[in-house]
Amino acid sequence: MPLDPGRTVAELRELQELTADANGAQRVAWTDTWERAREWLRTKVAGTGADEAVDAAGNQWFTLRGGSGRAVLIGGHIDSVPNGGWLDGALNVMAGVEVLRRVAEDGEPPATVRLVNWADEEGARFGRSLFGSSAAAGSMSDQDELRRRTDADGIALPDALRDHGVDLDSALEARTELEGAAAYLELHIEQGPVLESLDLPLGVVLGTFGVERHEVTFRGQAAHAGSTPMDKRRDALAGAARLELELPEIAKRAGEGAVCTMGGVVTKPGIVTSVVETAECLLDQRHLDAGTLAAMLREAKEASERFAAQEDVEVDWARIWNIEPILFDERLIELADESVREVAGSSHRLPSGPLHDAAEVARAGVPSVMLFVQSLRGLSHTKLEDTTGEHLELSVRALDRLAAKAIGLVTGG
Ligand SMILES: [Zn+2]
């Protein structure tokens, strides 16, 4: 079948009918609704002649064998958050189906082409994102912790997985799926406001941000709010407040989309009649460049020490979590840029704030790239998530162009 991007939009609506209720999409991984979506997907791919296999981590693979064993992968995730939108994850899967149809129509491709529907990208039920892709990438190393996880009803993660044919202890066997993978392509809604503000339908993703997450604790002295003169106070909140106001400056100096967020401050004793003794701040910093991210962290630490000295309080830092920036492949970024310009006139390169399955695949050493399509109002993970039909169709065309160019690249054509 020749490429028909309008069919992708119609099929996404069909999936929505099948799996959403009045509150939005309900395709939470390891549930009956998710399984129904996977069965529906199987029927959609059937006409292409692609072989289906489900790997040890529950990822659903559809393979069109080509002249070369080197494979171009197209990936998405059909799972959603509860009360989710109709496009997050599903767009990539259904656009991939359309590309498979076009490739099959053209006869045996010079490279093998595989569509993968990753299992449990969202981590909505058990709080563990990127389950299937991290297993395939070989980076999953938290099985002992996962074994103890339960959902809101007290059902253990291994039991829920077993109901869907997945054994947690052998999930890492999915690693063999990436053997022969020469390129990985993922189309996704932007989930942010950048492309809409530039009035562009499509963009090329440079990579996913590195993240530094810390708890920053300022310690002063609790003292009576009535009897302690202003110049005799050791107010922990004053240090925290100064740090919060410095964050936009740190981000501005770093540039290139840098973001810094103080997502929470807990004060103690936290009563109206006392100066604050401790202020525990949650700080999140993100950047695409590892060196710049390290500089942002250093600046925030230095600023916190300066403010602590000025307020006569102490400060200490504890890391909660961090991840390195993950950069996509330069040659694929070029091809993606070309593809976007061909279908939409102009392109834009931007980093991704959220993590995606593509980051796991890239970490495993497979050259990867992502395309973003504009999200209306920057919204996702809500039933209000939307993109115009026109932009969705352009995104399918861009993915198809990119797939054709990637097949050429990996077969030296
Ligand atoms: Zn997604």
Coordinates of C-alpha atoms and ligand atoms in Angstrom, one line a residue:
M1 CA 0.0 0.0 0.0
P2 CA 1.4 3.5 -0.8
L3 CA 1.9 5.9 2.1
D4 CA -1.4 7.3 3.3
P5 CA -0.8 9.6 6.3
G6 CA -4.6 10.3 6.6
R7 CA -5.0 6.6 7.4
T8 CA -2.7 7.0 10.4
V9 CA -4.8 9.8 11.8
A10 CA -8.0 7.7 11.3
E11 CA -6.3 4.7 13.0
L12 CA -5.2 6.8 16.0
R13 CA -8.9 7.8 16.4
E14 CA -9.9 4.2 16.1
L15 CA -7.4 3.3 18.9
Q16 CA -8.8 6.1 21.0
E17 CA -12.4 4.7 20.5
L18 CA -11.2 1.3 21.5
T19 CA -9.1 2.2 24.6
A20 CA -10.2 5.6 26.0
D21 CA -13.1 6.6 28.2
A22 CA -14.5 10.0 29.1
N23 CA -11.3 10.8 31.0
G24 CA -8.8 9.9 28.3
A25 CA -6.7 7.0 27.2
Q26 CA -6.5 4.0 29.6
R27 CA -3.8 1.9 27.9
V28 CA -1.7 1.4 31.1
A29 CA 0.9 -1.2 30.5
W30 CA 0.2 -4.7 32.0
T31 CA -3.6 -4.3 31.9
D32 CA -6.3 -5.8 29.8
T33 CA -6.9 -2.6 27.9
W34 CA -3.2 -2.4 27.0
E35 CA -3.4 -6.1 25.8
R36 CA -6.4 -5.2 23.7
A37 CA -4.4 -2.4 22.1
R38 CA -1.6 -4.8 21.3
E39 CA -4.0 -7.3 19.7
W40 CA -5.5 -4.5 17.7
L41 CA -2.0 -3.4 16.5
R42 CA -1.3 -7.0 15.4
T43 CA -4.4 -6.8 13.1
K44 CA -3.2 -3.5 11.6
V45 CA 0.3 -4.8 10.8
A46 CA -1.0 -8.2 9.5
G47 CA -1.5 -6.9 5.9
T48 CA 2.2 -5.9 5.5
G49 CA 3.5 -9.4 5.8
A50 CA 5.8 -8.4 8.7
D51 CA 6.6 -11.2 11.2
E52 CA 5.6 -10.6 14.8
A53 CA 7.5 -11.7 17.9
V54 CA 7.2 -10.7 21.5
D55 CA 10.6 -10.6 23.3
A56 CA 11.5 -11.5 26.8
A57 CA 10.6 -8.1 28.2
G58 CA 7.2 -8.0 26.5
N59 CA 8.3 -5.7 23.6
Q60 CA 6.3 -6.4 20.4
W61 CA 8.4 -6.6 17.3
F62 CA 7.2 -6.6 13.7
T63 CA 10.0 -7.4 11.2
L64 CA 10.1 -7.0 7.4
R65 CA 13.2 -8.9 6.3
G66 CA 15.4 -7.1 3.8
G67 CA 18.4 -7.9 1.6
S68 CA 20.7 -7.0 4.5
G69 CA 20.5 -8.3 8.1
R70 CA 21.4 -4.7 9.2
A71 CA 18.1 -3.3 10.5
V72 CA 16.5 0.1 10.7
L73 CA 14.2 0.2 13.8
I74 CA 11.2 2.4 14.2
G75 CA 10.0 2.5 17.8
G76 CA 7.1 3.8 19.8
H77 CA 4.9 2.7 22.8
I78 CA 1.2 2.0 22.8
D79 CA 1.0 2.2 26.6
S80 CA -0.4 5.5 28.1
V81 CA -0.7 7.0 31.5
P82 CA -4.1 6.7 33.1
N83 CA -6.4 9.5 31.7
G84 CA -3.7 10.1 29.0
G85 CA -3.8 11.6 25.6
W86 CA -4.4 9.9 22.2
L87 CA -1.0 10.6 20.7
D88 CA 1.8 10.1 23.2
G89 CA 3.6 7.0 22.2
A90 CA 0.8 5.8 19.9
L91 CA 1.6 8.3 17.1
N92 CA 5.1 6.7 16.7
V93 CA 3.6 3.2 16.6
M94 CA 0.9 4.0 14.0
A95 CA 3.2 6.1 11.9
G96 CA 5.6 3.2 11.9
V97 CA 2.8 0.9 10.7
E98 CA 2.2 3.2 7.8
V99 CA 5.9 3.2 7.0
L100 CA 6.0 -0.6 7.1
R101 CA 3.1 -0.6 4.6
R102 CA 4.9 1.7 2.2
V103 CA 8.2 -0.3 2.5
A104 CA 6.3 -3.6 1.9
E105 CA 4.6 -2.1 -1.2
D106 CA 8.0 -1.3 -2.6
G107 CA 9.2 -4.9 -2.5
E108 CA 12.0 -6.4 -0.5
P109 CA 13.9 -3.5 1.2
P110 CA 17.7 -3.4 1.0
A111 CA 17.8 -3.4 4.8
T112 CA 15.6 -5.2 7.4
V113 CA 13.0 -2.8 8.8
R114 CA 11.5 -3.5 12.2
L115 CA 8.8 -1.7 14.2
V116 CA 8.9 -2.1 17.9
N117 CA 6.1 -1.3 20.3
W118 CA 8.1 -0.9 23.6
A119 CA 6.5 -2.4 26.8
D120 CA 5.7 0.0 29.6
E121 CA 7.4 3.2 28.6
E122 CA 5.3 5.3 31.0
G123 CA 5.9 3.2 34.2
A124 CA 2.4 4.4 35.2
R125 CA 1.4 1.3 37.2
F126 CA 4.6 0.5 39.0
G127 CA 6.6 3.8 38.8
R128 CA 9.3 2.3 36.6
S129 CA 9.6 4.1 33.2
L130 CA 11.3 2.7 30.0
F131 CA 10.9 -0.9 31.2
G132 CA 11.0 -2.7 27.8
S133 CA 13.6 -0.4 26.2
S134 CA 16.0 -0.5 29.2
A135 CA 15.8 -4.3 29.1
A136 CA 16.6 -4.4 25.4
A137 CA 19.4 -1.9 25.9
G138 CA 20.8 -4.0 28.7
S139 CA 20.8 -1.1 31.1
M140 CA 18.1 -2.5 33.4
S141 CA 19.9 -3.2 36.7
D142 CA 17.2 -2.8 39.3
Q143 CA 15.5 -6.2 39.1
D144 CA 15.9 -6.7 42.9
E145 CA 14.1 -3.5 43.6
L146 CA 11.5 -4.1 40.9
R147 CA 10.7 -7.5 42.5
R148 CA 9.4 -5.7 45.6
R149 CA 7.4 -3.1 43.8
T150 CA 3.6 -3.2 44.0
D151 CA 0.8 -1.3 42.3
A152 CA -1.9 0.8 44.2
D153 CA -3.9 -2.5 44.8
G154 CA -0.9 -4.3 46.3
I155 CA -0.3 -6.5 43.2
A156 CA 3.4 -7.3 42.9
L157 CA 5.2 -6.3 39.7
P158 CA 6.5 -9.8 38.8
D159 CA 2.9 -11.2 39.2
A160 CA 1.4 -8.5 36.9
L161 CA 4.2 -9.2 34.3
R162 CA 3.7 -12.9 34.5
D163 CA 0.0 -12.4 33.6
H164 CA 1.3 -11.0 30.3
G165 CA 3.8 -13.6 29.6
V166 CA 6.9 -11.8 30.9
D167 CA 9.3 -13.2 33.5
L168 CA 11.2 -10.4 35.3
D169 CA 14.3 -12.5 35.8
S170 CA 14.7 -13.2 32.1
A171 CA 13.7 -9.8 30.8
L172 CA 17.3 -8.9 30.0
E173 CA 17.3 -11.6 27.3
A174 CA 15.5 -9.0 25.2
R175 CA 19.1 -7.6 24.6
T176 CA 19.5 -9.9 21.6
E177 CA 16.9 -7.8 19.8
L178 CA 19.3 -4.9 19.2
E179 CA 21.9 -7.1 17.5
G180 CA 22.1 -6.0 13.9
A181 CA 20.3 -2.7 14.7
A182 CA 22.0 0.0 12.6
A183 CA 19.6 2.9 13.1
Y184 CA 16.8 3.7 15.5
L185 CA 14.0 6.3 14.6
E186 CA 11.3 7.6 16.8
L187 CA 8.6 10.1 16.1
H188 CA 7.0 11.7 19.1
I189 CA 4.8 14.6 20.1
E190 CA 6.9 17.4 21.5
Q191 CA 5.0 17.6 24.9
G192 CA 6.2 21.2 25.2
P193 CA 5.5 24.6 23.7
V194 CA 8.7 25.3 21.7
L195 CA 7.6 24.3 18.1
E196 CA 4.2 26.0 18.6
S197 CA 5.8 29.2 19.7
L198 CA 8.0 29.1 16.6
D199 CA 5.0 28.2 14.4
L200 CA 6.8 25.1 13.1
P201 CA 5.1 21.7 12.6
L202 CA 8.2 19.6 13.1
G203 CA 11.6 19.6 14.7
V204 CA 14.6 17.3 15.1
V205 CA 15.7 16.2 18.5
L206 CA 19.4 16.6 19.3
G207 CA 19.3 14.4 22.4
T208 CA 17.9 14.1 25.9
F209 CA 18.9 16.4 28.7
G210 CA 21.3 15.3 31.4
V211 CA 19.7 15.7 34.8
E212 CA 21.2 16.6 38.2
R213 CA 18.7 16.2 41.2
H214 CA 19.8 17.3 44.7
E215 CA 18.3 18.0 48.1
V216 CA 19.8 21.2 49.4
T217 CA 19.3 21.8 53.1
F218 CA 19.8 25.2 54.8
R219 CA 20.2 25.0 58.6
G220 CA 19.7 28.1 60.8
Q221 CA 18.3 28.5 64.3
A222 CA 14.6 28.4 65.3
A223 CA 13.8 31.5 67.4
H224 CA 10.7 33.3 68.6
A225 CA 9.1 35.4 65.8
G226 CA 8.2 38.1 68.3
S227 CA 11.3 38.5 70.4
T228 CA 14.2 37.9 67.9
P229 CA 15.3 41.2 66.3
M230 CA 15.7 41.1 62.5
D231 CA 19.5 41.5 62.6
K232 CA 19.9 38.6 65.1
R233 CA 18.2 35.9 63.1
R234 CA 19.7 32.8 61.4
D235 CA 16.9 32.2 59.0
A236 CA 17.3 29.1 56.8
L237 CA 14.4 30.1 54.5
A238 CA 16.3 33.3 53.6
G239 CA 19.1 31.2 52.2
A240 CA 16.7 29.0 50.3
A241 CA 14.8 32.0 48.9
R242 CA 18.0 33.7 47.6
L243 CA 19.0 30.4 45.9
E244 CA 15.6 30.1 44.2
L245 CA 15.9 33.6 42.9
E246 CA 19.4 32.9 41.6
L247 CA 18.3 29.9 39.5
P248 CA 17.0 31.9 36.5
E249 CA 20.4 33.6 36.3
I250 CA 22.3 30.3 36.4
A251 CA 20.0 29.0 33.6
K252 CA 20.4 32.2 31.6
R253 CA 24.2 32.0 31.8
A254 CA 24.2 28.4 30.7
G255 CA 21.8 29.1 27.8
E256 CA 20.8 26.5 25.1
G257 CA 17.6 25.6 26.8
A258 CA 19.0 25.2 30.3
V259 CA 16.4 24.7 33.0
C260 CA 16.7 24.8 36.8
T261 CA 13.7 24.2 39.1
M262 CA 13.3 24.3 42.8
G263 CA 10.4 21.9 42.9
G264 CA 9.7 21.9 46.6
V265 CA 10.8 23.5 49.9
V266 CA 9.9 22.0 53.3
T267 CA 10.5 24.3 56.3
K268 CA 10.8 23.3 59.9
P269 CA 9.4 24.0 62.4
G270 CA 7.0 25.4 59.9
I271 CA 4.9 27.5 62.3
V272 CA 4.0 31.1 62.1
T273 CA 5.6 32.0 65.4
S274 CA 9.2 30.8 64.6
V275 CA 12.1 31.7 62.4
V276 CA 12.8 28.8 60.0
E277 CA 15.4 26.5 61.4
T278 CA 15.8 24.1 58.4
A279 CA 14.7 24.5 54.7
E280 CA 15.0 21.4 52.6
C281 CA 14.9 22.3 48.9
L282 CA 14.5 19.9 46.0
L283 CA 16.6 21.1 43.0
D284 CA 16.4 19.8 39.4
Q285 CA 18.9 21.0 36.8
R286 CA 19.0 19.9 33.1
H287 CA 21.1 20.6 30.1
L288 CA 22.1 18.8 26.9
D289 CA 25.9 19.4 27.4
A290 CA 27.6 17.5 30.2
G291 CA 30.2 20.2 30.9
T292 CA 27.6 22.9 31.0
L293 CA 25.4 20.9 33.3
A294 CA 28.4 20.4 35.6
A295 CA 29.0 24.1 35.6
M296 CA 25.4 24.8 36.4
L297 CA 25.7 22.5 39.4
R298 CA 28.9 24.2 40.5
E299 CA 27.4 27.6 40.2
A300 CA 24.3 26.6 42.3
K301 CA 26.6 25.2 45.0
E302 CA 28.8 28.3 45.1
A303 CA 25.7 30.5 45.2
S304 CA 24.2 28.5 48.0
E305 CA 27.4 28.8 50.1
R306 CA 27.5 32.5 49.5
F307 CA 23.9 33.0 50.6
A308 CA 24.4 30.7 53.6
A309 CA 27.3 32.9 54.7
Q310 CA 25.3 36.1 54.2
E311 CA 22.4 34.7 56.3
D312 CA 24.7 33.1 58.9
V313 CA 23.3 29.6 58.2
E314 CA 24.8 26.3 57.0
V315 CA 24.1 24.5 53.8
D316 CA 24.7 21.0 52.6
W317 CA 24.0 19.1 49.4
A318 CA 22.9 15.5 48.8
R319 CA 22.4 14.0 45.4
I320 CA 19.1 12.3 44.8
W321 CA 19.6 11.1 41.2
N322 CA 21.4 12.0 38.0
I323 CA 21.8 11.0 34.4
E324 CA 24.2 12.0 31.7
P325 CA 22.9 13.8 28.6
I326 CA 22.3 11.4 25.8
L327 CA 23.2 12.7 22.3
F328 CA 21.6 11.4 19.1
D329 CA 23.6 10.5 16.0
E330 CA 24.9 13.4 13.9
R331 CA 24.4 11.7 10.6
L332 CA 20.8 10.8 11.5
I333 CA 20.2 14.3 12.8
E334 CA 21.3 15.6 9.3
L335 CA 18.9 13.1 7.6
A336 CA 16.1 14.0 9.9
D337 CA 16.6 17.7 9.2
E338 CA 16.5 17.1 5.5
S339 CA 13.4 15.0 5.8
V340 CA 11.6 17.7 7.8
R341 CA 12.7 20.4 5.4
E342 CA 11.4 18.3 2.5
V343 CA 7.9 17.9 3.9
A344 CA 7.5 21.1 5.9
G345 CA 9.8 23.7 4.4
S346 CA 11.8 24.5 7.5
S347 CA 13.2 22.6 10.4
H348 CA 14.4 23.4 13.9
R349 CA 16.7 21.5 16.2
L350 CA 15.9 21.2 19.9
P351 CA 16.8 19.1 22.9
S352 CA 14.3 16.9 24.7
G353 CA 13.5 17.6 28.4
P354 CA 11.7 14.3 29.0
L355 CA 13.5 10.9 28.6
H356 CA 12.3 8.6 25.8
D357 CA 12.9 5.0 24.7
A358 CA 15.2 6.4 22.1
A359 CA 17.6 7.5 24.9
E360 CA 17.9 3.9 26.1
V361 CA 18.5 2.6 22.5
A362 CA 21.2 5.4 22.0
R363 CA 22.8 4.5 25.3
A364 CA 23.1 0.9 24.0
G365 CA 25.2 2.2 21.1
V366 CA 22.7 2.1 18.3
P367 CA 22.7 5.4 16.2
S368 CA 19.4 7.0 17.0
V369 CA 17.4 10.1 16.3
M370 CA 13.9 11.5 17.1
L371 CA 11.4 13.8 15.3
F372 CA 9.1 16.0 17.3
V373 CA 5.7 17.2 16.0
Q374 CA 4.1 20.2 17.5
S375 CA 1.9 19.8 20.6
L376 CA -1.0 22.2 20.9
R377 CA -0.6 24.3 24.1
G378 CA 2.4 22.1 25.0
L379 CA 0.1 19.7 26.8
S380 CA 0.4 15.9 27.2
H381 CA -0.4 13.2 29.8
T382 CA -4.0 14.6 29.7
K383 CA -7.0 14.0 27.5
L384 CA -6.4 17.6 26.3
E385 CA -3.3 16.5 24.5
D386 CA -3.7 17.4 20.8
T387 CA -1.9 18.1 17.5
T388 CA -3.7 19.2 14.3
G389 CA -4.5 16.5 11.7
E390 CA -2.4 18.5 9.1
H391 CA 0.7 18.3 11.4
L392 CA 0.1 14.7 12.2
E393 CA 0.1 13.9 8.5
L394 CA 3.2 15.9 7.9
S395 CA 4.9 14.0 10.7
V396 CA 4.1 10.6 9.1
R397 CA 5.5 11.9 5.8
A398 CA 8.7 13.1 7.5
L399 CA 9.2 9.7 9.3
D400 CA 8.7 7.9 6.0
R401 CA 11.3 10.1 4.3
L402 CA 13.7 9.6 7.2
A403 CA 13.2 5.8 7.2
A404 CA 14.0 5.7 3.4
K405 CA 17.2 7.8 4.0
A406 CA 18.2 5.7 7.0
I407 CA 17.8 2.5 4.9
G408 CA 20.1 4.1 2.3
L409 CA 22.6 5.0 5.0
V410 CA 22.9 1.6 6.6
T411 CA 23.1 -0.2 3.2
G412 CA 25.6 2.3 1.9
G413 CA 23.1 3.4 -0.8
Ligands
ZN1 ZN 5.8 8.9 25.0

